[in-house]
Coordinates of C-alpha atoms in Angstrom, one line a residue:
M144 CA 20.8 59.9 -2.5
L145 CA 21.6 57.9 -5.6
T146 CA 23.3 60.2 -8.2
G147 CA 21.7 60.0 -11.6
F148 CA 18.4 58.6 -10.3
N149 CA 15.2 60.5 -9.8
L150 CA 13.4 58.1 -7.4
T151 CA 10.9 58.7 -4.6
T152 CA 11.8 57.2 -1.2
F153 CA 9.3 54.4 -1.8
E154 CA 10.7 53.6 -5.2
M155 CA 14.3 53.6 -3.8
K156 CA 13.3 51.1 -1.2
K157 CA 11.7 48.9 -3.9
H158 CA 14.8 49.2 -6.1
L159 CA 17.1 48.3 -3.2
L160 CA 14.8 45.4 -2.2
H161 CA 14.9 44.1 -5.8
I162 CA 18.7 44.2 -5.8
V163 CA 18.9 42.3 -2.5
L164 CA 16.4 39.6 -3.7
Q165 CA 18.3 39.3 -7.0
S166 CA 21.6 38.8 -5.0
L167 CA 20.0 36.1 -2.9
L168 CA 18.7 34.3 -5.9
L169 CA 22.0 34.4 -7.6
T170 CA 23.8 33.0 -4.5
G171 CA 21.3 30.3 -4.1
I172 CA 20.1 31.3 -0.6
I173 CA 16.5 31.5 -1.6
Y174 CA 14.3 30.6 -4.6
V175 CA 11.1 32.2 -5.6
S176 CA 8.9 30.5 -8.1
Q177 CA 6.8 32.7 -10.4
T178 CA 4.9 29.8 -11.9
Q179 CA 1.3 29.4 -11.0
A180 CA -0.1 25.9 -10.3
Q181 CA -1.4 24.2 -13.5
N182 CA -3.8 21.3 -14.0
I183 CA -2.1 17.9 -13.7
S184 CA -3.5 14.7 -15.1
Y185 CA -2.0 11.2 -15.0
S186 CA -2.3 7.6 -16.3
Y187 CA -1.7 4.7 -13.9
N188 CA -1.3 1.0 -14.7
E189 CA -0.3 -1.6 -12.2
T190 CA 1.9 -4.1 -14.1
L191 CA 3.0 -6.5 -11.4
R192 CA 2.1 -7.5 -7.8
L193 CA 4.6 -9.9 -6.2
E194 CA 2.7 -13.0 -5.1
G195 CA 3.3 -16.6 -5.8
V196 CA 0.9 -19.5 -6.4
D197 CA 0.9 -19.8 -2.6
K198 CA 0.5 -16.2 -1.7
F199 CA 1.8 -16.8 1.8
S200 CA 4.8 -18.9 0.8
E201 CA 8.1 -17.9 2.3
E202 CA 9.4 -16.3 -0.9
Y203 CA 6.5 -14.0 -1.2
S204 CA 5.8 -13.1 2.5
F205 CA 7.2 -9.8 3.6
A206 CA 7.6 -8.8 7.2
S207 CA 9.1 -5.3 7.0
P208 CA 10.2 -4.6 3.4
N209 CA 12.1 -1.3 3.5
F210 CA 13.7 -0.9 0.1
V211 CA 12.8 -2.0 -3.5
F212 CA 15.1 -1.6 -6.5
S213 CA 15.3 -2.9 -10.1
D214 CA 18.3 -3.4 -12.4
S215 CA 18.6 -2.7 -16.1
E216 CA 16.9 -5.9 -16.9
N217 CA 13.9 -5.0 -14.6
N218 CA 14.8 -7.7 -12.1
I219 CA 13.4 -6.6 -8.7
Y220 CA 15.3 -6.7 -5.4
V221 CA 13.5 -6.4 -2.1
S222 CA 15.2 -5.9 1.3
D223 CA 13.4 -7.0 4.5
R224 CA 14.6 -5.2 7.6
R225 CA 12.9 -7.6 10.0
L226 CA 13.9 -10.8 8.3
G227 CA 17.5 -9.7 7.4
T228 CA 17.2 -10.8 3.8
I229 CA 17.3 -9.5 0.2
R230 CA 15.2 -11.3 -2.4
K231 CA 15.6 -11.2 -6.1
F232 CA 12.6 -11.6 -8.5
N233 CA 12.7 -11.6 -12.3
R234 CA 10.7 -9.1 -14.3
S235 CA 7.7 -11.5 -14.3
G236 CA 7.7 -11.7 -10.5
E237 CA 9.2 -15.2 -10.1
H238 CA 11.5 -15.6 -7.1
Q239 CA 15.1 -16.2 -8.1
F240 CA 17.1 -16.4 -4.9
T241 CA 17.5 -14.9 -1.4
I242 CA 20.6 -13.3 0.0
G243 CA 21.6 -13.3 3.6
E244 CA 20.1 -14.2 7.0
R245 CA 20.2 -12.7 10.4
G246 CA 23.8 -12.9 11.9
R247 CA 27.2 -11.3 12.1
G248 CA 29.1 -13.5 9.6
P249 CA 30.1 -12.6 6.0
G250 CA 27.0 -12.0 4.0
E251 CA 24.7 -12.0 7.0
F252 CA 22.8 -9.0 8.4
T253 CA 21.8 -7.9 11.9
E254 CA 19.8 -4.9 10.6
I255 CA 19.5 -3.8 6.9
S256 CA 19.4 -0.1 7.4
A257 CA 20.2 0.9 3.8
F258 CA 20.0 -1.0 0.5
Y259 CA 20.6 0.3 -3.0
I260 CA 22.2 -0.4 -6.4
D261 CA 25.6 1.1 -7.2
P262 CA 25.2 2.2 -10.9
S263 CA 29.0 2.6 -11.4
K264 CA 29.6 -1.2 -11.0
D265 CA 26.1 -2.7 -11.0
H266 CA 26.6 -4.0 -7.5
L267 CA 24.1 -4.4 -4.7
I268 CA 25.1 -2.4 -1.6
V269 CA 23.8 -3.4 1.8
V270 CA 24.5 -1.2 4.8
D271 CA 24.1 -2.8 8.3
R272 CA 24.3 -0.2 11.0
M273 CA 24.4 -2.8 13.8
N274 CA 27.3 -4.7 12.1
V275 CA 28.9 -1.3 11.2
R276 CA 29.6 -2.3 7.6
A277 CA 28.6 -2.1 4.0
S278 CA 28.5 -5.4 2.1
R279 CA 28.9 -5.5 -1.7
F280 CA 27.2 -8.2 -3.8
S281 CA 27.0 -8.9 -7.5
L282 CA 23.5 -8.9 -9.1
E283 CA 23.6 -12.7 -8.9
G284 CA 24.0 -12.6 -5.1
E285 CA 27.7 -13.3 -4.8
L286 CA 29.4 -11.5 -1.8
L287 CA 32.3 -9.5 -3.3
E288 CA 33.6 -7.3 -0.5
T289 CA 32.8 -6.2 3.0
H290 CA 33.6 -2.6 4.0
Q291 CA 33.9 -1.6 7.6
L292 CA 32.4 1.9 8.1
P293 CA 34.8 4.5 9.6
E294 CA 32.3 5.9 12.2
G295 CA 32.4 2.8 14.4
S296 CA 29.5 2.1 16.7
I297 CA 27.7 5.4 16.1
I298 CA 26.8 4.5 12.5
S299 CA 23.1 5.3 12.1
P300 CA 22.1 5.5 8.4
W301 CA 18.6 4.8 7.2
M302 CA 18.8 5.2 3.4
G303 CA 21.5 5.1 0.7
R304 CA 22.2 6.0 -2.9
A305 CA 25.3 6.0 -5.2
D306 CA 26.2 8.0 -8.3
Q307 CA 27.8 6.9 -11.6
E308 CA 31.3 7.8 -10.3
G309 CA 31.1 5.4 -7.3
N310 CA 30.4 7.9 -4.6
H311 CA 28.0 6.7 -1.9
Y312 CA 25.5 8.8 0.0
L313 CA 24.0 7.7 3.3
Y314 CA 21.1 9.5 4.9
Y315 CA 21.6 9.7 8.7
R316 CA 19.4 10.1 11.7
Y317 CA 19.3 13.3 13.8
P318 CA 20.8 14.0 16.2
V319 CA 24.3 12.6 15.8
L320 CA 25.6 11.1 19.0
P321 CA 27.9 13.5 20.8
N322 CA 31.7 13.3 21.5
R323 CA 32.5 11.8 18.1
P324 CA 34.2 14.0 15.5
R325 CA 32.1 14.5 12.3
I326 CA 32.4 16.7 9.3
G327 CA 29.0 18.3 10.2
D328 CA 27.3 17.3 13.4
D329 CA 23.9 18.7 12.2
H330 CA 24.1 17.3 8.7
L331 CA 21.8 14.5 7.5
I332 CA 23.5 13.3 4.2
Y333 CA 27.1 12.0 4.2
Q334 CA 29.1 11.2 1.1
Y335 CA 31.6 8.3 1.2
S336 CA 34.5 7.2 -1.0
D337 CA 34.0 4.1 -3.2
D338 CA 35.4 1.8 -0.5
F339 CA 33.6 3.5 2.3
S340 CA 37.0 4.2 4.0
E341 CA 36.2 7.9 4.6
V342 CA 33.5 10.5 4.6
T343 CA 34.4 13.0 1.9
Q344 CA 31.8 15.6 2.7
S345 CA 28.4 16.1 4.3
F346 CA 25.4 18.4 3.7
A347 CA 21.7 18.9 4.3
E348 CA 21.5 20.7 7.7
A349 CA 18.8 19.3 10.0
E350 CA 17.4 22.7 10.6
L351 CA 16.1 22.7 7.0
F352 CA 13.6 20.0 8.0
G353 CA 12.0 22.2 10.6
D354 CA 12.5 23.9 13.9
I355 CA 14.9 21.4 15.7
E356 CA 14.3 23.3 18.9
D357 CA 10.9 21.8 18.8
Y358 CA 11.6 18.6 20.8
F359 CA 8.9 16.5 19.3
L360 CA 10.0 17.4 15.7
S361 CA 13.7 16.8 16.5
R362 CA 12.8 13.3 17.8
M363 CA 10.8 12.7 14.7
I364 CA 13.8 13.5 12.5
T365 CA 15.3 10.2 13.3
G366 CA 15.6 6.9 11.4
P367 CA 13.1 6.2 8.6
T368 CA 11.2 9.4 9.5
S369 CA 14.0 11.7 8.6
G370 CA 13.1 12.0 5.0
I371 CA 14.0 10.6 1.6
F372 CA 16.3 11.7 -1.3
E373 CA 17.2 11.0 -4.9
I374 CA 20.2 11.7 -7.1
K375 CA 19.9 13.0 -10.7
N376 CA 22.8 12.4 -13.0
K377 CA 25.5 13.4 -10.4
E378 CA 24.2 16.9 -10.7
K379 CA 21.4 17.2 -8.1
V380 CA 20.5 15.7 -4.8
I381 CA 16.9 16.2 -4.0
T382 CA 15.6 15.6 -0.5
A383 CA 12.2 15.9 1.1
P384 CA 11.4 15.8 4.8
F385 CA 9.1 13.0 6.0
I386 CA 7.0 15.5 7.9
F387 CA 6.2 17.7 4.9
Q388 CA 5.7 21.4 5.5
G389 CA 5.7 22.4 1.8
S390 CA 9.5 22.5 1.1
I391 CA 11.8 20.2 -0.9
F392 CA 15.5 20.9 -1.0
N393 CA 17.6 20.9 -4.2
F394 CA 21.4 20.5 -3.9
Y395 CA 23.6 21.1 -6.9
N396 CA 27.1 19.7 -7.5
N397 CA 29.4 22.7 -7.7
E398 CA 32.8 21.4 -8.7
G399 CA 32.5 18.4 -6.4
E400 CA 30.9 20.3 -3.5
W401 CA 27.2 19.9 -2.7
E402 CA 25.4 23.3 -2.2
L403 CA 21.8 24.1 -1.5
K404 CA 20.7 26.0 -4.6
N405 CA 17.0 26.0 -4.5
T406 CA 14.1 25.3 -2.2
L407 CA 11.1 23.9 -4.2
R408 CA 7.8 25.1 -2.7
S409 CA 4.4 23.5 -3.1
S410 CA 1.7 26.1 -3.0
V411 CA -0.8 23.4 -2.0
H412 CA 0.7 21.9 1.1
T413 CA 1.2 24.9 3.4
D414 CA -1.0 24.0 6.4
V415 CA 0.1 22.6 9.7
A416 CA 1.9 19.3 9.0
Y417 CA 1.9 17.9 12.6
E418 CA 1.0 18.8 16.1
Q419 CA 2.1 17.5 19.5
I420 CA -0.7 16.2 21.7
D421 CA -1.2 14.9 25.3
A422 CA 0.5 11.6 25.6
S423 CA -1.6 10.4 28.5
D424 CA -4.4 9.2 26.3
P425 CA -3.5 9.5 22.6
P426 CA -5.8 8.3 19.8
E427 CA -4.9 5.1 18.0
Y428 CA -3.6 6.9 15.0
A429 CA -1.1 9.1 16.9
R430 CA 2.6 8.7 16.8
V431 CA 3.9 7.7 20.3
M432 CA 7.5 7.6 21.3
G433 CA 9.5 7.3 24.5
T434 CA 12.2 9.9 25.1
S435 CA 14.5 11.1 27.8
R436 CA 11.9 13.6 28.7
G437 CA 9.1 11.0 28.9
T438 CA 6.5 9.8 26.5
L439 CA 5.6 12.1 23.6
A440 CA 2.7 11.8 21.2
G441 CA 1.8 13.7 18.0
I442 CA -0.4 13.6 15.0
I443 CA 1.0 13.9 11.5
Y444 CA -1.2 15.5 8.8
S445 CA 1.2 15.7 5.9
A446 CA 3.9 13.1 5.2
T447 CA 6.3 12.4 2.3
I448 CA 6.0 8.9 1.0
G449 CA 8.1 9.0 -2.1
L450 CA 10.1 10.9 -4.7
H451 CA 10.1 10.0 -8.4
I452 CA 12.3 11.6 -11.2
T453 CA 10.2 10.9 -14.3
E454 CA 11.5 10.1 -17.8
E455 CA 10.6 13.6 -18.9
G456 CA 12.8 15.2 -16.2
K457 CA 10.0 16.2 -13.8
L458 CA 10.0 15.6 -10.0
A459 CA 7.0 13.8 -8.6
H460 CA 6.7 14.2 -4.8
Y461 CA 4.2 11.8 -3.3
V462 CA 2.5 13.0 -0.2
H463 CA -0.1 11.5 2.1
T464 CA -2.4 14.0 3.8
I465 CA -5.0 13.6 6.5
D466 CA -7.6 16.1 7.7
E467 CA -7.7 17.5 11.2
E468 CA -10.2 14.8 12.3
H469 CA -7.9 12.2 10.8
R470 CA -10.9 10.7 9.0
N471 CA -10.3 11.6 5.4
G472 CA -7.0 10.9 3.8
E473 CA -5.6 11.0 0.3
I474 CA -2.3 10.4 -1.5
G475 CA -1.3 12.8 -4.3
V476 CA 1.6 14.2 -6.2
N477 CA 3.3 17.6 -6.2
L478 CA 4.9 18.0 -9.6
F479 CA 7.9 20.1 -10.3
N480 CA 9.9 21.0 -13.4
L481 CA 13.5 20.0 -12.6
E482 CA 15.0 22.1 -15.3
T483 CA 13.5 25.3 -13.9
D484 CA 12.7 24.1 -10.4
E485 CA 9.1 25.4 -10.8
F486 CA 6.0 24.0 -9.1
L487 CA 3.7 22.7 -11.8
G488 CA 0.7 21.7 -9.7
Y489 CA -0.8 18.9 -7.6
T490 CA -3.1 16.0 -8.4
K491 CA -4.7 13.4 -6.2
I492 CA -3.9 9.8 -7.1
D493 CA -7.2 7.9 -6.9
E494 CA -5.6 4.4 -7.1
F495 CA -3.4 5.2 -4.1
S496 CA -6.1 7.0 -2.0
K497 CA -8.7 4.3 -2.0
E498 CA -8.9 2.0 0.9
L499 CA -6.8 4.3 3.1
S500 CA -7.4 3.3 6.7
S501 CA -8.7 6.3 8.7
D502 CA -7.1 5.1 11.9
S503 CA -3.7 4.3 10.3
Q504 CA -0.5 6.2 11.0
T505 CA -0.1 8.8 8.3
G506 CA 2.3 7.8 5.5
L507 CA 2.9 4.2 6.5
T508 CA 0.2 2.3 4.6
L509 CA 1.7 2.9 1.2
Q510 CA 5.3 4.1 0.3
I511 CA 7.0 4.6 -3.1
K512 CA 10.4 3.1 -2.6
S513 CA 12.2 3.7 -6.0
N514 CA 11.7 4.5 -9.6
S515 CA 13.1 3.7 -13.0
E516 CA 11.9 6.2 -15.7
N517 CA 8.1 6.1 -15.4
R518 CA 8.0 2.9 -13.5
I519 CA 7.6 3.0 -9.7
Y520 CA 8.1 0.3 -7.1
L521 CA 6.0 0.6 -4.0
V522 CA 5.3 -1.2 -0.7
D523 CA 1.5 -1.6 -0.2
G524 CA 0.4 -2.3 3.3
R525 CA -3.3 -1.5 2.8
S526 CA -4.4 -5.1 2.3
K527 CA -5.6 -7.2 5.2
D528 CA -3.8 -10.1 3.6
G529 CA -0.4 -8.6 4.3
T530 CA 2.2 -6.3 2.8
E531 CA 2.7 -6.6 -1.0
I532 CA 5.3 -5.2 -3.5
V533 CA 3.8 -3.5 -6.5
V534 CA 5.2 -2.4 -9.8
A535 CA 3.3 0.2 -11.7
E536 CA 3.6 2.5 -14.7
I537 CA 2.6 6.2 -14.1
N538 CA 2.8 9.1 -16.5
F539 CA 1.9 12.8 -15.8
S540 CA 0.8 15.5 -18.2
V541 CA 0.5 19.2 -17.6
E542 CA -2.3 21.3 -18.9
N543 CA -1.6 25.0 -19.3

């Protein structure tokens, strides 16, 4: 019995449960949003589509563009994984120059597995997992340094970012190959020193992204299908799984250590995000993969295709959803307040949802690659004329 309290057994249980929940909230183990979904509206304006006078000229033909970034002058940089090149375009879309070609020499790439801008020095960083190195270029395309990565041949990053202090973050595939010492064998994000000589810490456990005992899901948490992440002012790292089951993970910088503080929850996308199916005769839109256990196939109903931190400090999570018959698809945005980590609501983006192929693999026809304030850069593969790079202005408003 609690001295000084006159509580029924039921009230005591409620009181103790409240204390436990408050403790969990304070330690950052769980996060419960009390905000109800609100009405979200948006304005969208496509400002640029990269295409030359000859649309199919070499400078404007993209085979497998995997990353798009802009600098402070709104010049645009596009990496192409299949071609092994990086192309620079000015803010008007005119081609300036091309960096690299396929190879193992200085300034050459065997596989561009991560590409981003280092804001601490305004340098282009290209990570090549096959050459086991990170190459550093000026914004004018001059090769400045080549950093060998400490992992050796097991290097398997698929995305990268850097903060204003020169720390680099690489997003890895799961699982990490065995018999090689790592800071965290089940972690997906690894932080490197400025010269890439050492991994200083790792975070984002793979189990956050779903049941890794599910063999199909664990095979999907590899390469470009792991997920995506963004950094906000050295304070937050926000990551969303590719197979989206309603959760986004928010890591805070606590005196130099990254800790999971909150889990952002969308109250809209809570249905089944994927299912494994018979691989003997899968439909055209299924994901099929060869594994050590044989061929697996699955259908994805909900996929993350982009994150965008807006100028107003909101988080826009772009998600591609398909119905159970895989006939009707749409792309929309889950909007969150990054100051309070509250879910604000969801809206369909009509301009993105039109012309979605009903038999395409979920999440691959259009992907938001990066953002600068309220400007987004995306890869649009919906056209029969080939993949295009699009720059657009998008703004969101919340109606109470």
